[in-house]
Amino acid sequence: QKEVEQNSGPLSVPEGAIASLNCTYSDRGSQSFFWYRQYSGKSPELIMFIYSNGDKEDGRFTAQLNKASQYVSLLIRDSQPSDSATYLCAVNIPPLGSQGNLIFGKGTKLSVKP
Amino acid sequence: GAVVSQHPSWVICKSGTSVKIECRSLDFQATTMFWYRQFPKQSLMLMATSNEGSKATYEQGVEKDKFLINHASLTLSTLTVTSAHPEDSSFYICSARDPTQGASEQYFGPGTRLTVT
């Protein structure tokens, strides 16, 4: 059973702080990793993807991937109340060339306090 | 780019009736679309993968005769919930891949909230 695990939270951080969201996955052959943000009652919105080990930065967001540890994280710098949402980690199911099926974690609820 | 729409955004129907939900890729051609269901406070669960011009691939435990999927064009997939029951009440979300944009990221529609009374 391929799994993606996330701490359900809620994770509460003060405004301006760094929020760190973590995700582990079970299938060592996974190739692509995604972070989606989902506001309550809305559908998920893709915010970051990462394919290679290391860090990938986009504005206030940094995704970190460590394939050896089967671990992917999302850092949000200078957190804002508008960042309060559930963050879903998603992992592509191999093999490459598949239809891009993703397995989603259950999500971490982030609350940024003003 | 990569905009996906869904219609309707919400629907209320009576038990035993059928409901059709449309998913459209607005600015790209999607050979593959996905249908998810999300119950309150739970994660997304993939129901089926919809391929243009061929039969959908259903996930284990999803009844293909109850959830009819048609992907007749490169920009439109439909999900029909037949003989709906109150336990089918959920948030149904479609997503699509833009094959020109990368290996596997998916873009989600805004979702359809179905309530069966």
mmCIF file of C-alpha atoms in Angstrom:
data_model
loop_
_atom_site.group_PDB
_atom_site.id
_atom_site.type_symbol
_atom_site.label_atom_id
_atom_site.label_comp_id
_atom_site.label_asym_id
_atom_site.label_seq_id
_atom_site.Cartn_x
_atom_site.Cartn_y
_atom_site.Cartn_z
ATOM 1 C CA GLN A 1 0.000 0.000 0.000
ATOM 2 C CA LYS A 2 1.583 3.224 -1.169
ATOM 3 C CA GLU A 3 1.216 5.897 1.496
ATOM 4 C CA VAL A 4 1.842 9.552 2.036
ATOM 5 C CA GLU A 5 1.937 10.660 5.652
ATOM 6 C CA GLN A 6 1.473 14.131 7.059
ATOM 7 C CA ASN A 7 0.927 15.451 10.554
ATOM 8 C CA SER A 8 -2.697 16.572 10.603
ATOM 9 C CA GLY A 9 -1.960 19.506 12.884
ATOM 10 C CA PRO A 10 -3.211 22.033 13.458
ATOM 11 C CA LEU A 11 0.123 23.781 13.182
ATOM 12 C CA SER A 12 -0.119 27.232 14.670
ATOM 13 C CA VAL A 13 2.511 29.888 13.993
ATOM 14 C CA PRO A 14 2.563 33.634 14.639
ATOM 15 C CA GLU A 15 2.426 36.048 11.750
ATOM 16 C CA GLY A 16 5.868 36.634 10.281
ATOM 17 C CA ALA A 17 7.286 33.319 11.471
ATOM 18 C CA ILE A 18 8.448 30.372 9.370
ATOM 19 C CA ALA A 19 5.963 27.551 8.998
ATOM 20 C CA SER A 20 7.456 24.106 8.382
ATOM 21 C CA LEU A 21 5.270 21.387 6.917
ATOM 22 C CA ASN A 22 6.516 17.836 6.605
ATOM 23 C CA CYS A 23 5.607 14.794 4.559
ATOM 24 C CA THR A 24 6.954 11.261 4.249
ATOM 25 C CA TYR A 25 6.173 8.735 1.565
ATOM 26 C CA SER A 26 6.481 4.996 1.387
ATOM 27 C CA ASP A 27 7.331 4.263 -2.242
ATOM 28 C CA ARG A 28 11.052 4.707 -2.789
ATOM 29 C CA GLY A 29 10.507 4.837 -6.539
ATOM 30 C CA SER A 30 8.399 8.008 -6.385
ATOM 31 C CA GLN A 31 9.689 10.669 -8.748
ATOM 32 C CA SER A 32 7.582 13.787 -8.405
ATOM 33 C CA PHE A 33 6.375 15.642 -5.344
ATOM 34 C CA PHE A 34 3.780 18.344 -5.019
ATOM 35 C CA TRP A 35 2.411 20.710 -2.440
ATOM 36 C CA TYR A 36 -1.165 21.880 -2.749
ATOM 37 C CA ARG A 37 -2.955 24.456 -0.632
ATOM 38 C CA GLN A 38 -6.636 23.956 0.096
ATOM 39 C CA TYR A 39 -8.776 26.588 1.720
ATOM 40 C CA SER A 40 -11.862 25.397 3.560
ATOM 41 C CA GLY A 41 -14.633 24.542 1.122
ATOM 42 C CA LYS A 42 -12.398 25.071 -1.904
ATOM 43 C CA SER A 43 -10.483 22.778 -4.207
ATOM 44 C CA PRO A 44 -6.699 22.322 -3.978
ATOM 45 C CA GLU A 45 -4.357 24.814 -5.603
ATOM 46 C CA LEU A 46 -0.893 23.757 -6.741
ATOM 47 C CA ILE A 47 1.774 25.903 -5.083
ATOM 48 C CA MET A 48 5.028 23.979 -5.513
ATOM 49 C CA PHE A 49 6.479 20.914 -7.151
ATOM 50 C CA ILE A 50 9.909 19.372 -6.848
ATOM 51 C CA TYR A 51 11.587 16.524 -8.676
ATOM 52 C CA SER A 52 15.237 16.635 -7.536
ATOM 53 C CA ASN A 53 16.933 16.320 -4.182
ATOM 54 C CA GLY A 54 17.622 19.601 -2.472
ATOM 55 C CA ASP A 55 15.772 22.868 -2.155
ATOM 56 C CA LYS A 56 13.524 24.706 -4.563
ATOM 57 C CA GLU A 57 12.487 28.251 -3.779
ATOM 58 C CA ASP A 58 9.553 30.234 -5.131
ATOM 59 C CA GLY A 59 8.882 33.505 -3.380
ATOM 60 C CA ARG A 60 8.108 32.827 0.280
ATOM 61 C CA PHE A 61 7.853 29.092 -0.348
ATOM 62 C CA THR A 62 10.709 26.584 -0.276
ATOM 63 C CA ALA A 63 10.230 22.899 -1.009
ATOM 64 C CA GLN A 64 12.871 20.499 0.248
ATOM 65 C CA LEU A 65 13.294 16.939 -0.967
ATOM 66 C CA ASN A 66 15.397 14.134 0.470
ATOM 67 C CA LYS A 67 14.788 10.962 -1.489
ATOM 68 C CA ALA A 68 17.127 8.888 0.673
ATOM 69 C CA SER A 69 14.990 9.676 3.712
ATOM 70 C CA GLN A 70 11.763 9.666 1.663
ATOM 71 C CA TYR A 71 10.945 13.046 3.045
ATOM 72 C CA VAL A 72 9.621 16.237 1.502
ATOM 73 C CA SER A 73 8.905 19.481 3.288
ATOM 74 C CA LEU A 74 7.471 22.908 2.621
ATOM 75 C CA LEU A 75 8.738 26.032 4.351
ATOM 76 C CA ILE A 76 6.678 29.200 4.317
ATOM 77 C CA ARG A 77 8.651 32.281 5.283
ATOM 78 C CA ASP A 78 7.066 35.445 6.683
ATOM 79 C CA SER A 79 3.803 33.579 7.258
ATOM 80 C CA GLN A 80 0.640 35.589 6.739
ATOM 81 C CA PRO A 81 -2.883 34.991 8.050
ATOM 82 C CA SER A 82 -3.890 34.396 4.427
ATOM 83 C CA ASP A 83 -1.607 31.341 4.444
ATOM 84 C CA SER A 84 -3.983 29.672 6.904
ATOM 85 C CA ALA A 85 -5.223 26.604 5.032
ATOM 86 C CA THR A 86 -4.729 22.875 4.751
ATOM 87 C CA TYR A 87 -1.578 21.904 2.893
ATOM 88 C CA LEU A 88 -1.667 18.652 0.963
ATOM 89 C CA CYS A 89 1.433 16.721 0.043
ATOM 90 C CA ALA A 90 1.082 14.634 -3.118
ATOM 91 C CA VAL A 91 3.412 12.069 -4.599
ATOM 92 C CA ASN A 92 3.433 10.718 -8.110
ATOM 93 C CA ILE A 93 3.009 7.002 -8.472
ATOM 94 C CA PRO A 94 5.718 5.493 -10.646
ATOM 95 C CA PRO A 95 6.501 4.247 -13.203
ATOM 96 C CA LEU A 96 7.469 7.207 -15.326
ATOM 97 C CA GLY A 97 5.232 7.648 -18.280
ATOM 98 C CA SER A 98 2.188 6.783 -16.222
ATOM 99 C CA GLN A 99 -0.856 8.942 -16.342
ATOM 100 C CA GLY A 100 0.361 11.057 -13.497
ATOM 101 C CA ASN A 101 -1.653 9.489 -10.746
ATOM 102 C CA LEU A 102 -1.018 11.163 -7.450
ATOM 103 C CA ILE A 103 -1.396 9.902 -3.930
ATOM 104 C CA PHE A 104 -2.367 12.603 -1.472
ATOM 105 C CA GLY A 105 -1.599 12.861 2.193
ATOM 106 C CA LYS A 106 -4.417 13.806 4.531
ATOM 107 C CA GLY A 107 -3.085 17.312 4.828
ATOM 108 C CA THR A 108 -1.706 19.553 7.553
ATOM 109 C CA LYS A 109 -3.896 22.369 8.761
ATOM 110 C CA LEU A 110 -1.891 25.557 9.205
ATOM 111 C CA SER A 111 -3.126 28.465 11.269
ATOM 112 C CA VAL A 112 -1.219 31.754 11.163
ATOM 113 C CA LYS A 113 -2.139 33.992 14.082
ATOM 114 C CA PRO A 114 -2.021 37.788 13.600
ATOM 115 C CA GLY B 1 -2.836 29.031 -18.009
ATOM 116 C CA ALA B 2 -3.976 25.563 -16.873
ATOM 117 C CA VAL B 3 -7.494 26.562 -15.885
ATOM 118 C CA VAL B 4 -10.047 23.873 -15.131
ATOM 119 C CA SER B 5 -13.725 24.605 -14.631
ATOM 120 C CA GLN B 6 -16.535 22.536 -13.189
ATOM 121 C CA HIS B 7 -20.272 22.827 -13.449
ATOM 122 C CA PRO B 8 -22.359 22.997 -11.410
ATOM 123 C CA SER B 9 -20.558 24.325 -8.364
ATOM 124 C CA TRP B 10 -23.232 22.859 -6.123
ATOM 125 C CA VAL B 11 -26.276 20.693 -6.601
ATOM 126 C CA ILE B 12 -29.020 19.284 -4.427
ATOM 127 C CA CYS B 13 -30.892 16.254 -5.685
ATOM 128 C CA LYS B 14 -33.350 13.727 -4.371
ATOM 129 C CA SER B 15 -32.406 10.188 -3.527
ATOM 130 C CA GLY B 16 -32.707 7.906 -6.548
ATOM 131 C CA THR B 17 -32.087 10.552 -9.175
ATOM 132 C CA SER B 18 -28.984 11.044 -11.316
ATOM 133 C CA VAL B 19 -26.673 14.025 -11.400
ATOM 134 C CA LYS B 20 -24.158 14.982 -14.071
ATOM 135 C CA ILE B 21 -21.048 17.010 -13.299
ATOM 136 C CA GLU B 22 -18.954 18.557 -16.052
ATOM 137 C CA CYS B 23 -15.224 19.198 -15.991
ATOM 138 C CA ARG B 24 -13.614 21.353 -18.650
ATOM 139 C CA SER B 25 -10.040 22.349 -19.374
ATOM 140 C CA LEU B 26 -10.349 25.928 -20.603
ATOM 141 C CA ASP B 27 -6.967 26.758 -22.079
ATOM 142 C CA PHE B 28 -5.338 23.440 -22.782
ATOM 143 C CA GLN B 29 -6.156 20.014 -24.098
ATOM 144 C CA ALA B 30 -6.313 17.363 -21.423
ATOM 145 C CA THR B 31 -5.908 13.806 -22.590
ATOM 146 C CA THR B 32 -6.235 12.698 -18.987
ATOM 147 C CA MET B 33 -8.585 13.966 -16.336
ATOM 148 C CA PHE B 34 -9.086 12.694 -12.809
ATOM 149 C CA TRP B 35 -12.127 12.561 -10.583
ATOM 150 C CA TYR B 36 -11.757 12.832 -6.817
ATOM 151 C CA ARG B 37 -14.158 12.773 -3.929
ATOM 152 C CA GLN B 38 -13.575 14.465 -0.602
ATOM 153 C CA PHE B 39 -15.671 13.930 2.501
ATOM 154 C CA PRO B 40 -15.578 16.549 5.269
ATOM 155 C CA LYS B 41 -12.256 16.752 7.087
ATOM 156 C CA GLN B 42 -10.803 13.968 4.948
ATOM 157 C CA SER B 43 -8.279 13.936 2.163
ATOM 158 C CA LEU B 44 -8.867 13.601 -1.530
ATOM 159 C CA MET B 45 -9.691 10.126 -2.719
ATOM 160 C CA LEU B 46 -9.131 9.320 -6.372
ATOM 161 C CA MET B 47 -12.229 7.753 -7.882
ATOM 162 C CA ALA B 48 -11.202 7.259 -11.476
ATOM 163 C CA THR B 49 -8.892 8.317 -14.249
ATOM 164 C CA SER B 50 -10.611 9.516 -17.378
ATOM 165 C CA ASN B 51 -8.911 9.150 -20.746
ATOM 166 C CA GLU B 52 -10.142 10.872 -23.857
ATOM 167 C CA GLY B 53 -11.659 8.398 -26.253
ATOM 168 C CA SER B 54 -11.413 5.359 -24.018
ATOM 169 C CA LYS B 55 -12.960 3.817 -20.940
ATOM 170 C CA ALA B 56 -12.188 5.272 -17.563
ATOM 171 C CA THR B 57 -10.020 3.429 -15.078
ATOM 172 C CA TYR B 58 -11.732 3.120 -11.725
ATOM 173 C CA GLU B 59 -10.046 2.803 -8.357
ATOM 174 C CA GLN B 60 -10.730 -0.207 -6.223
ATOM 175 C CA GLY B 61 -14.053 0.049 -4.442
ATOM 176 C CA VAL B 62 -15.558 2.606 -6.825
ATOM 177 C CA GLU B 63 -18.609 1.273 -8.659
ATOM 178 C CA LYS B 64 -18.240 1.981 -12.353
ATOM 179 C CA ASP B 65 -21.934 1.431 -12.995
ATOM 180 C CA LYS B 66 -22.837 4.017 -10.394
ATOM 181 C CA PHE B 67 -20.270 6.647 -11.295
ATOM 182 C CA LEU B 68 -20.363 6.932 -15.070
ATOM 183 C CA ILE B 69 -17.484 8.795 -16.643
ATOM 184 C CA ASN B 70 -17.364 10.039 -20.199
ATOM 185 C CA HIS B 71 -14.389 11.827 -21.727
ATOM 186 C CA ALA B 72 -15.661 12.557 -25.194
ATOM 187 C CA SER B 73 -13.330 15.383 -26.098
ATOM 188 C CA LEU B 74 -9.919 16.737 -25.140
ATOM 189 C CA THR B 75 -11.512 19.465 -23.051
ATOM 190 C CA LEU B 76 -14.504 17.822 -21.424
ATOM 191 C CA SER B 77 -15.068 14.967 -19.014
ATOM 192 C CA THR B 78 -18.347 14.248 -17.272
ATOM 193 C CA LEU B 79 -19.155 12.320 -14.121
ATOM 194 C CA THR B 80 -22.708 11.071 -13.680
ATOM 195 C CA VAL B 81 -23.758 9.872 -10.257
ATOM 196 C CA THR B 82 -26.607 7.464 -10.923
ATOM 197 C CA SER B 83 -29.301 6.522 -8.438
ATOM 198 C CA ALA B 84 -27.829 8.898 -5.915
ATOM 199 C CA HIS B 85 -28.070 8.137 -2.206
ATOM 200 C CA PRO B 86 -27.458 10.398 0.774
ATOM 201 C CA GLU B 87 -24.089 8.711 1.359
ATOM 202 C CA ASP B 88 -23.003 9.999 -2.076
ATOM 203 C CA SER B 89 -23.182 13.523 -0.676
ATOM 204 C CA SER B 90 -19.645 14.836 -0.975
ATOM 205 C CA PHE B 91 -17.335 17.339 -2.628
ATOM 206 C CA TYR B 92 -16.465 16.088 -6.106
ATOM 207 C CA ILE B 93 -13.365 17.584 -7.684
ATOM 208 C CA CYS B 94 -11.886 16.985 -11.092
ATOM 209 C CA SER B 95 -8.351 17.667 -12.157
ATOM 210 C CA ALA B 96 -6.515 17.621 -15.426
ATOM 211 C CA ARG B 97 -2.984 17.299 -16.616
ATOM 212 C CA ASP B 98 -1.567 19.706 -19.135
ATOM 213 C CA PRO B 99 0.797 17.435 -21.031
ATOM 214 C CA THR B 100 2.798 20.413 -22.276
ATOM 215 C CA GLN B 101 3.639 21.633 -18.769
ATOM 216 C CA GLY B 102 5.420 18.772 -17.114
ATOM 217 C CA ALA B 103 5.386 15.171 -16.081
ATOM 218 C CA SER B 104 2.568 14.901 -13.646
ATOM 219 C CA GLU B 105 1.282 18.041 -11.983
ATOM 220 C CA GLN B 106 -2.472 18.267 -11.914
ATOM 221 C CA TYR B 107 -4.679 21.345 -11.950
ATOM 222 C CA PHE B 108 -7.929 21.174 -10.073
ATOM 223 C CA GLY B 109 -11.350 22.455 -10.905
ATOM 224 C CA PRO B 110 -13.237 24.408 -8.237
ATOM 225 C CA GLY B 111 -15.248 21.367 -7.192
ATOM 226 C CA THR B 112 -18.927 20.446 -7.078
ATOM 227 C CA ARG B 113 -20.675 20.033 -3.776
ATOM 228 C CA LEU B 114 -23.367 17.379 -4.073
ATOM 229 C CA THR B 115 -26.096 17.011 -1.473
ATOM 230 C CA VAL B 116 -28.512 14.114 -1.817
ATOM 231 C CA THR B 117 -31.679 14.426 0.226
#
